[in-house]
Coordinates of C-alpha atoms and ligand atoms in Angstrom, one line a residue:
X1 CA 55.7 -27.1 -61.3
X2 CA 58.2 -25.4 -58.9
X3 CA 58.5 -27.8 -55.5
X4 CA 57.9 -26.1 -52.2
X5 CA 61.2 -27.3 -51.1
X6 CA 62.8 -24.7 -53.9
X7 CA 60.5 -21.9 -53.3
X8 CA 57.7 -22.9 -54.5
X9 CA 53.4 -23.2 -53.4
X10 CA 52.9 -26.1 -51.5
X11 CA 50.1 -28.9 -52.3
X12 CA 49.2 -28.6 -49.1
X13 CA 49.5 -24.7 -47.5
X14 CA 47.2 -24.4 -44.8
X15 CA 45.5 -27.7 -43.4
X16 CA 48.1 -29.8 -41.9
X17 CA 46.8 -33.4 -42.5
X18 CA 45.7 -35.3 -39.4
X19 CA 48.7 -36.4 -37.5
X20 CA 49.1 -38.6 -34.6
X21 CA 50.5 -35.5 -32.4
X22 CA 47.5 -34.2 -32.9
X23 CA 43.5 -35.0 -31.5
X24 CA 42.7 -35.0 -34.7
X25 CA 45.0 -38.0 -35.7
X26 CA 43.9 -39.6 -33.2
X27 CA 40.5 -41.3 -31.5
X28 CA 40.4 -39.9 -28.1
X29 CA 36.9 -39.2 -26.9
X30 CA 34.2 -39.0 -24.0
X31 CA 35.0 -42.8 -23.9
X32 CA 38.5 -42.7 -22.6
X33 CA 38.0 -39.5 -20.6
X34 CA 35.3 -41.3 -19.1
X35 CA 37.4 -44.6 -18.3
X36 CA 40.0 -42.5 -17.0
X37 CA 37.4 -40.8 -14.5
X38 CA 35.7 -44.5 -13.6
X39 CA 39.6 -45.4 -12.3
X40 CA 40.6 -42.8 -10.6
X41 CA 37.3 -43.0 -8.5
X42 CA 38.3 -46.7 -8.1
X43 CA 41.1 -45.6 -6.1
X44 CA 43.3 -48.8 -7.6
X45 CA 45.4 -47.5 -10.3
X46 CA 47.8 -50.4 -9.8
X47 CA 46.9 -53.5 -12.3
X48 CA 48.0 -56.1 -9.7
X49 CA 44.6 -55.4 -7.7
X50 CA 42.6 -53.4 -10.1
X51 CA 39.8 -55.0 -12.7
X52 CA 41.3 -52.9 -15.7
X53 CA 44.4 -54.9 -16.8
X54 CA 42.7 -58.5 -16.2
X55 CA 39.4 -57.2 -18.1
X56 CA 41.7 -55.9 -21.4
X57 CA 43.6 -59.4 -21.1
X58 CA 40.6 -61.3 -21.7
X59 CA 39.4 -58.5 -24.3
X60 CA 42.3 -58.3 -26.5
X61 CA 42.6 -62.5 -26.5
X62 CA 39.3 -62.6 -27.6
X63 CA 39.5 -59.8 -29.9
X64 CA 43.0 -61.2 -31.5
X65 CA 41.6 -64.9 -31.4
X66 CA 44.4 -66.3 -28.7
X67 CA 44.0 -67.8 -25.2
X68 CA 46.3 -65.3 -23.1
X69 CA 47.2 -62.1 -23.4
X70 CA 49.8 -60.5 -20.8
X71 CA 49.3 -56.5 -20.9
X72 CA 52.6 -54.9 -20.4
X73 CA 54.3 -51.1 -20.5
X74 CA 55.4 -51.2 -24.1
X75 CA 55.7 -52.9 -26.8
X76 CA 59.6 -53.3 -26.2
X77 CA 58.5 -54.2 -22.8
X78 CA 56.5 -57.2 -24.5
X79 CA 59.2 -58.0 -26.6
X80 CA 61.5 -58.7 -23.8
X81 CA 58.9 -60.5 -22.2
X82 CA 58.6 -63.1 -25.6
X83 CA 62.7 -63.2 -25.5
X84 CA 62.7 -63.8 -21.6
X85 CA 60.3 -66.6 -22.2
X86 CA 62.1 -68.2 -24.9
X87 CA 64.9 -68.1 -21.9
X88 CA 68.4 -68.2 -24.3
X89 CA 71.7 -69.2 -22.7
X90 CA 73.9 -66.5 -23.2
X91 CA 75.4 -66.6 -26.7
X92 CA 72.3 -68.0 -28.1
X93 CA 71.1 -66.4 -31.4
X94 CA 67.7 -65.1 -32.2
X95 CA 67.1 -64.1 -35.6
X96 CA 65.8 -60.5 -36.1
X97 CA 65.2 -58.2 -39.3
X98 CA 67.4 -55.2 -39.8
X99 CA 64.5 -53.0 -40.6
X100 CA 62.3 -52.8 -37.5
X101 CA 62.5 -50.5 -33.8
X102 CA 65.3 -51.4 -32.1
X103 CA 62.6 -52.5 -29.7
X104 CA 63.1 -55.5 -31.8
X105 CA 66.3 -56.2 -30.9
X106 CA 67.2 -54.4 -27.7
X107 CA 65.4 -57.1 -25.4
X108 CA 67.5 -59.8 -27.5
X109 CA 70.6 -57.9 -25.9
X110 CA 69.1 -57.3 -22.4
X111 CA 68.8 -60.8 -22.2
X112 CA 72.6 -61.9 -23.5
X113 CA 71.5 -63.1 -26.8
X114 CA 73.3 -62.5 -30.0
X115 CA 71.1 -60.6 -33.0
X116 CA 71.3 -62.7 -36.0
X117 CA 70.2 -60.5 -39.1
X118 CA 68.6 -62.2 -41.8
X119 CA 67.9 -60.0 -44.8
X120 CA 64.2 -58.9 -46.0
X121 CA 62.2 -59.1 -49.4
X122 CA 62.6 -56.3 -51.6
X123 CA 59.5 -55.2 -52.2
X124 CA 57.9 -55.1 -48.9
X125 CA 61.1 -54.9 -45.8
X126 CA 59.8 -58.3 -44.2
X127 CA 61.9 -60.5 -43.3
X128 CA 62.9 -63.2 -46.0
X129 CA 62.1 -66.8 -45.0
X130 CA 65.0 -68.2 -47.0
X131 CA 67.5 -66.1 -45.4
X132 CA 66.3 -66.8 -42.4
X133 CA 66.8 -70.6 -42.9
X134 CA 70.2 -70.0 -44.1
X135 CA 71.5 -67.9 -41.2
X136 CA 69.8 -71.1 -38.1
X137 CA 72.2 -72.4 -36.5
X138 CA 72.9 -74.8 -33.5
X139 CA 73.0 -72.3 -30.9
X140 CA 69.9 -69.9 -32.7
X141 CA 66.7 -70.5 -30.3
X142 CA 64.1 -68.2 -32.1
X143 CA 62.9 -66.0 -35.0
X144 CA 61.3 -62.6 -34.6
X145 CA 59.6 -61.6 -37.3
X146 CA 58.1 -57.8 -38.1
X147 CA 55.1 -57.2 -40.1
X148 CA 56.6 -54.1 -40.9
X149 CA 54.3 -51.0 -41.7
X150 CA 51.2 -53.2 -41.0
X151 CA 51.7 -55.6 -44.3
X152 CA 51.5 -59.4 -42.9
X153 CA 54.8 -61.0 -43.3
X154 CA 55.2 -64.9 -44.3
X155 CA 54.7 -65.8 -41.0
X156 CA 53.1 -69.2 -42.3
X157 CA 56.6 -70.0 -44.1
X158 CA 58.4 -69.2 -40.9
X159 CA 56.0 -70.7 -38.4
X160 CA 57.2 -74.5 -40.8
X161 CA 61.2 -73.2 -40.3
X162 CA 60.8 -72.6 -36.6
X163 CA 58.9 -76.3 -36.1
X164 CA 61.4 -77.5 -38.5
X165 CA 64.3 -76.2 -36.6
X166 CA 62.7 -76.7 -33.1
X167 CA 63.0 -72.8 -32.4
X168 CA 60.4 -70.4 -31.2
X169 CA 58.7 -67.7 -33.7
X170 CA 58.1 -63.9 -32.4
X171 CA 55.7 -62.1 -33.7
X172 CA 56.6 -58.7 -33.7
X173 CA 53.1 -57.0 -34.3
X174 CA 54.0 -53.3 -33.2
X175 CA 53.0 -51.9 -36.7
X176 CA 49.9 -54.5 -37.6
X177 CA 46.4 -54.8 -35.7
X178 CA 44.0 -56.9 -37.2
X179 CA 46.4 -57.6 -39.9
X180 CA 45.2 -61.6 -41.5
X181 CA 47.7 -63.4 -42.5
X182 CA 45.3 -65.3 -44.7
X183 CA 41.7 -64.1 -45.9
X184 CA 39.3 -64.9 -43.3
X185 CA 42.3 -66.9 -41.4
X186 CA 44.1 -66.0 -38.0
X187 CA 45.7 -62.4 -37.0
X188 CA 49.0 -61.3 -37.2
X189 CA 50.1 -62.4 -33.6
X190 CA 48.3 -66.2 -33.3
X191 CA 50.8 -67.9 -35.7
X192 CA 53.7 -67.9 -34.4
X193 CA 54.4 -69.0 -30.4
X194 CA 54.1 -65.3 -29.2
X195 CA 52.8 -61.9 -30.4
X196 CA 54.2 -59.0 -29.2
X197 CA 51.8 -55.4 -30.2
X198 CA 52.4 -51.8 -28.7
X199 CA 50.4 -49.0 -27.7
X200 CA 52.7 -46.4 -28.4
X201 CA 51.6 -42.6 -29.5
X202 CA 52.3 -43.3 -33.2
X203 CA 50.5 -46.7 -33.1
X204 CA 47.1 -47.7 -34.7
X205 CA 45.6 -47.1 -31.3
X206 CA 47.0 -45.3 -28.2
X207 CA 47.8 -45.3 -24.8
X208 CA 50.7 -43.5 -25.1
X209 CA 53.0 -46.4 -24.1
X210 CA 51.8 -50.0 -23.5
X211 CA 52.1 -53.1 -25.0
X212 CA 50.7 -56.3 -25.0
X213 CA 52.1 -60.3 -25.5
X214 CA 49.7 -62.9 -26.7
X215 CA 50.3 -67.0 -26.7
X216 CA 48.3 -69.5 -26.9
X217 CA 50.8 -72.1 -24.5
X218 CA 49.8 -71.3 -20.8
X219 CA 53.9 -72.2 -19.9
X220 CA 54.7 -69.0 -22.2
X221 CA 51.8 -67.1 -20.4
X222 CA 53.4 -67.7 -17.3
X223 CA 56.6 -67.1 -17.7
X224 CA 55.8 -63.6 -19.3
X225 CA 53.5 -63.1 -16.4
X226 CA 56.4 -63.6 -14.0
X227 CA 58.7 -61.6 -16.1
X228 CA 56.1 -58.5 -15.8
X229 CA 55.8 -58.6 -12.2
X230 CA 59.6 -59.0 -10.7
X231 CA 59.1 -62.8 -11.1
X232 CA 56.8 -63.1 -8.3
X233 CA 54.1 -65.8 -8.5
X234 CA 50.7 -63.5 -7.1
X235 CA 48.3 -66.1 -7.5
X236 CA 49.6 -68.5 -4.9
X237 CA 49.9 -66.0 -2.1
X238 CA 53.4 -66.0 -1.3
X239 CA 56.0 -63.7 -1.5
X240 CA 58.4 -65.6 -3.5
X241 CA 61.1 -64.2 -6.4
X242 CA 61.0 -67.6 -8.6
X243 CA 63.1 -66.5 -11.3
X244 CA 64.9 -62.4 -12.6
X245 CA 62.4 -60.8 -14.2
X246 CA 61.6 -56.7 -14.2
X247 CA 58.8 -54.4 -13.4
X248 CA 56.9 -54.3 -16.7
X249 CA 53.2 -53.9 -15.2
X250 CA 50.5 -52.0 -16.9
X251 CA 48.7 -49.4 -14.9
X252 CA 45.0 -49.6 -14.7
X253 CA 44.8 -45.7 -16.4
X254 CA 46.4 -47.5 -19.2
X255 CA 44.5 -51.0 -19.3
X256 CA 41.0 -48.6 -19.3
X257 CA 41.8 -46.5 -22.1
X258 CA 43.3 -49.1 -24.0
X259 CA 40.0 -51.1 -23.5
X260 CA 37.9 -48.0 -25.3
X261 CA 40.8 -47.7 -28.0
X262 CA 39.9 -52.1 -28.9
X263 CA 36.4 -51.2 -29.4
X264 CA 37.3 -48.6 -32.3
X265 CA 40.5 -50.6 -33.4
X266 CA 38.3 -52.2 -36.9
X267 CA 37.3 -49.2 -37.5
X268 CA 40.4 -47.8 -37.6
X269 CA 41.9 -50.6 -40.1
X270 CA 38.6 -50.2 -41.9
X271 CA 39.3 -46.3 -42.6
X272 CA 42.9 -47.1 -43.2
X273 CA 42.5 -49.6 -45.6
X274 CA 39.7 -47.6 -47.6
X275 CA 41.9 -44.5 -47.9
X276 CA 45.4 -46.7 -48.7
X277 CA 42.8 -48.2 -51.2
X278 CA 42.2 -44.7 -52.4
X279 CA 45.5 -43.2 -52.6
X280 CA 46.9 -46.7 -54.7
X281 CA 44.4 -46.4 -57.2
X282 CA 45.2 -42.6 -57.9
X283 CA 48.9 -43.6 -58.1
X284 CA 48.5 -46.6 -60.1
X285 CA 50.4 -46.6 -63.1
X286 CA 52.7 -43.9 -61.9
X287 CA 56.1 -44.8 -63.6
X288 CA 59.2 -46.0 -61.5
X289 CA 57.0 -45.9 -58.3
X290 CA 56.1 -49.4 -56.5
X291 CA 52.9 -49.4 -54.5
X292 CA 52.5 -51.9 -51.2
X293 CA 51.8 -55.2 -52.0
X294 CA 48.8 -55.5 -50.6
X295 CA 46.6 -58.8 -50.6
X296 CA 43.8 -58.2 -48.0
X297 CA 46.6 -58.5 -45.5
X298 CA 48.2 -54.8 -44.7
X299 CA 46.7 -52.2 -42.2
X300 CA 48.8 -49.8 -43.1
X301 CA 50.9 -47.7 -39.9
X302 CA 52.3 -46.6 -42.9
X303 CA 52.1 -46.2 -46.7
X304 CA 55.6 -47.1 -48.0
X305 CA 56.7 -46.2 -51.6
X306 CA 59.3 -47.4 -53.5
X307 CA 61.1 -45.8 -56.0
X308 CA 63.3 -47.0 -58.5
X309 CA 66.8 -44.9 -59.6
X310 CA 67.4 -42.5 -56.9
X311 CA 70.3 -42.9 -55.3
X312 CA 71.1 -41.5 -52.2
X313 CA 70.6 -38.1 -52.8
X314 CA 67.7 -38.3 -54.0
X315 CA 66.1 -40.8 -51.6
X316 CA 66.8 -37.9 -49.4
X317 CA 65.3 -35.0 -51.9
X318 CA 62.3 -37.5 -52.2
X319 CA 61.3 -37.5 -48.5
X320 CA 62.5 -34.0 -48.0
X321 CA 60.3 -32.2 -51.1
X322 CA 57.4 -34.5 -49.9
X323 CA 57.5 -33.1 -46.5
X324 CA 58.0 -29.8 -48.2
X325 CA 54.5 -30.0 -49.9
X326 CA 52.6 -30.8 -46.7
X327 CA 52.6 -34.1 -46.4
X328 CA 55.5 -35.4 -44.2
X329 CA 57.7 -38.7 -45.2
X330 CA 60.8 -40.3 -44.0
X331 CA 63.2 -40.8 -46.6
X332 CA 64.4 -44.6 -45.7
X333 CA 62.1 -45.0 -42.3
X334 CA 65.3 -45.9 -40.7
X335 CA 68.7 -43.4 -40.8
X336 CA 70.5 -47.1 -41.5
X337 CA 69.7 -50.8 -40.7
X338 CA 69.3 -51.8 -37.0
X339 CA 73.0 -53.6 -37.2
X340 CA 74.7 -50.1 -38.3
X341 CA 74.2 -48.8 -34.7
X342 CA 76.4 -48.1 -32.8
X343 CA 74.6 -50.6 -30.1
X344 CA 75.1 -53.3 -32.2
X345 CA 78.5 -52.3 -34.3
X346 CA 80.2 -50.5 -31.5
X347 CA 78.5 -53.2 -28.5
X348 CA 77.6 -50.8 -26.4
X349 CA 75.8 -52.4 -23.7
X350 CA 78.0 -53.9 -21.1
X351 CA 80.6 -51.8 -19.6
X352 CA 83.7 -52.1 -21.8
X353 CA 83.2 -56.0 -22.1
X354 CA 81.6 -55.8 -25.8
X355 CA 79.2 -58.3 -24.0
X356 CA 77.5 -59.9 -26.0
X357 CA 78.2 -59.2 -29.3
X358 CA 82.0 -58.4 -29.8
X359 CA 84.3 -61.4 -31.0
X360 CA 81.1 -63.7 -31.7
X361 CA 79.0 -61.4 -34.4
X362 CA 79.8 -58.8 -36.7
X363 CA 77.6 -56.3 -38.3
X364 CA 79.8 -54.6 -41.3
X365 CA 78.1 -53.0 -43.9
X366 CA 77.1 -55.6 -46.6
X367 CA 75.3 -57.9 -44.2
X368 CA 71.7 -57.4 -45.6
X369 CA 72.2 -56.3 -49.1
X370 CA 68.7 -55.5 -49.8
X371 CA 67.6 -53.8 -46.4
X372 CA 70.6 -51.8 -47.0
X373 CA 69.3 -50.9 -50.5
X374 CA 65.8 -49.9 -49.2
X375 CA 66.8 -47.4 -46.4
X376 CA 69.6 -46.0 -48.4
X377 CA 68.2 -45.6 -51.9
X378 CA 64.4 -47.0 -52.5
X379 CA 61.8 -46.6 -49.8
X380 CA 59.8 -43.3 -48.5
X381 CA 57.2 -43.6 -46.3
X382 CA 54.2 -41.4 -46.1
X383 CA 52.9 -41.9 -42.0
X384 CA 49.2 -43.3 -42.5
X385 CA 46.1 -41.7 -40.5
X386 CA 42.6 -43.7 -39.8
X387 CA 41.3 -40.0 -39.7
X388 CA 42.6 -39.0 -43.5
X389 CA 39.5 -37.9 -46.1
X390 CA 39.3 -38.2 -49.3
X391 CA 40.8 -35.1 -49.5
X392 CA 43.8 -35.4 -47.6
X393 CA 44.3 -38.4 -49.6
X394 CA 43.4 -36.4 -53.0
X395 CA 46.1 -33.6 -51.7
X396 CA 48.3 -37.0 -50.9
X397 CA 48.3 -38.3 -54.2
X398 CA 49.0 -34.8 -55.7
X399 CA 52.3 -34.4 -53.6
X400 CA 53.6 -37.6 -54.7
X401 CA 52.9 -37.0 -58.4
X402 CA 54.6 -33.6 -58.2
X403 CA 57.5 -34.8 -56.4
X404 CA 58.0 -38.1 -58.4
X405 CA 57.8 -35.9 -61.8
X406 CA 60.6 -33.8 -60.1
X407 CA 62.6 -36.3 -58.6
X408 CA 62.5 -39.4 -60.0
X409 CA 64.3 -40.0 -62.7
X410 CA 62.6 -40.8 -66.3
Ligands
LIG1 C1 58.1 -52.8 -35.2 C2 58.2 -52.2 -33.8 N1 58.7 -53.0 -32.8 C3 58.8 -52.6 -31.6 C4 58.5 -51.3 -31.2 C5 58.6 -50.8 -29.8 O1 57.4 -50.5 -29.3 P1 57.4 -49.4 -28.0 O2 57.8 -48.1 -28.6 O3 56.0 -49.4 -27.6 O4 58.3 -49.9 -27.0 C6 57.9 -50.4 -32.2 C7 57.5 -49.1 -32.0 O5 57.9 -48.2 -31.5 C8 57.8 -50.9 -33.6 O6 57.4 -50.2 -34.5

């Protein structure tokens, strides 16, 4: 069969599959156009004295299973609130992935910490418990850990490390709602100190940005509070500036549709799971192609393949020939791992200074053998959609079997 990227008839000609550019990859309705309306008439679109963001705090902790939530403007935005909270000196280390958003690692930065990579497991990109115990130190002061693509990471594993090492854990839940870390145990999120989840366009639901920090400990709750709203203590009345902190507030536009998008959030994991379910039992058995390792626990923001003997070149092909046939992949998900930056490797952030990075980390190639092995050689991802049918996922599963004939070698 001649690929589409050389000339030849696509799997997929004429529907392009749901897409979350699109209304149809997504699950806007009559219920956020009507939220919207309801605030604007409110005249309050400002979540300091509006009902929206309080009403979607006490929705989402329920919803999530923890005692706080602190709504926010993005999930970066709650990320720096978890980092600000865990308040490092600077030159403290937290330990990060190097497969993730730099919205990982970017508040780590902001707040003159040093990004310690710790390497991931090779067959799902999380971050690997025993490398994260090798790389503690005296001066690290948390762990933030990525469910990355929506598959539950060993938080459990890394909850004992940070206790163990008297360190905070960060739950960096960007890419996994509703995501158990156990079957019938807690969500993604409630295990370690904070959770951090965003409510990006690409994300399981939508607000375009948002975000949203969770904790059980009211001291964490209040510090992130503080850090949202320029430090300034609202509930006691007085304009005070306690400690630095930003302007990270959520709008009550935002808080209102993000409260209809929580009502359809399980069914969204429900459809995503069923049709993931679908799509790994039609590629079962496909030779030199790794499915997710899925054990109840992955939501699936994305359906990531791994494929063994490409190379380079054709990790590229891969990705590129998928696209080709309709249904569009990322060769690697990343173009390197987070440390090859030129943020990190070049330490651009402060002036000249190299602040704080230069002379006390290094980030050469090397560092994270494996991640580097995924993003360069191994892993595709196929972009998952709560609003695929069976078939999209039939046309799906076709792609990859042409391609992977092609391509892969056998
Ligand atoms: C794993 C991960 N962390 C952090 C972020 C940052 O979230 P946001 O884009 O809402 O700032 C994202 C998504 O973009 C992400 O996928």
């Amino acid at each position: 069969m001649n690929l589409a990227i050389d000339g030849g008839t696509p799997v997929r000609a004429e529907h392009p599959l749901p897409s979350p550019l699109h209304p149809n990859g997504r699950t806007f309705g009559k219920e956020e156009e009507a939220a919207v309306i309801r605030v604007l008439r409110s005249g309050i679109l400002s979540g300091v004295w509006g009902s929206e963001v309080p009403a979607l705090a006490r929705e989402f902790s329920r919803l999530i299973g923890a005692s706080h939530t602190v709504p926010c403007s993005s999930g970066t935005a709650a990320l720096h609130l978890a980092v600000a909270a865990v308040d490092p000196a600077p030159g403290d280390e937290i330990i990060v992935p190097p497969i993730s958003d730099m919205g990982s690692v970017a508040p780590i930065i902001a707040q003159n910490a040093v990004p310690v990579f710790a390497d991931v497991d090779p067959l799902t990109g999380c971050i690997d418990p025993d490398d994260v115990q090798a790389k503690i130190t005296d001066r690290t002061r948390a762990i933030m850990v990525v469910h990355l693509f929506g598959k539950v990471a060993p938080v459990q594993r890394l909850r004992e490390i940070a206790d163990r090492a008297g360190v905070m854990l960060i739950e960096d839940c960007a890419q996994a709602y509703l995501a158990p870390v156990s079957s019938g145990g807690p969500y993604a999120g409630t295990v370690g100190h904070i959770g951090c989840f965003s409510l990006q366009q690409y994300k399981h639901i939508s607000t375009g940005d948002g975000g949203l920090a969770v904790t059980d400990d009211p001291a964490l709750a209040d510090s992130m509070r503080l850090f949202a709203d320029k430090g300034w203590p609202r509930e006691s009345g007085e304009r005070a500036y306690l400690s630095f902190a930003l302007n990270y507030r959520m709008t009550e536009l935002t808080a209102a549709v993000a409260r209809e998008q929580l009502c359809k959030l399980p069914g969204v994991i429900e459809r995503r799971r069923a049709s993931a379910a679908r799509l790994a039992e039609l590629l079962a058995a496909t030779p030199g192609l790794h499915l997710p390792v899925d054990d109840g626990d992955h939501v699936y923001w994305y359906f990531p393949l791994l494929i063994d003997g490409l190379g380079a070149a054709g990790l590229e092909r891969y990705g590129a020939a998928l696209t080709a046939e309709g249904v569009p992949a990322i060769a690697g998900y990343l173009a390197r791992p987070l440390y090859a930056e030129p943020v990190l490797r070049e330490a651009k952030a402060y002036g000249g200074s190299g602040f704080p990075t230069r002379g006390v980390a290094e980030y050469p190639d090397g560092l994270c053998p494996v991640a580097e092995d995924l993003v360069s050689r191994r892993l595709v991802v196929v972009p998952w959609n709560e609003n695929f049918g069976e078939a999209d996922v039939d046309d799906i599963a076709a792609a990859i079997r042409k391609v992977h004939s092609a391509v892969a070698p056998s």
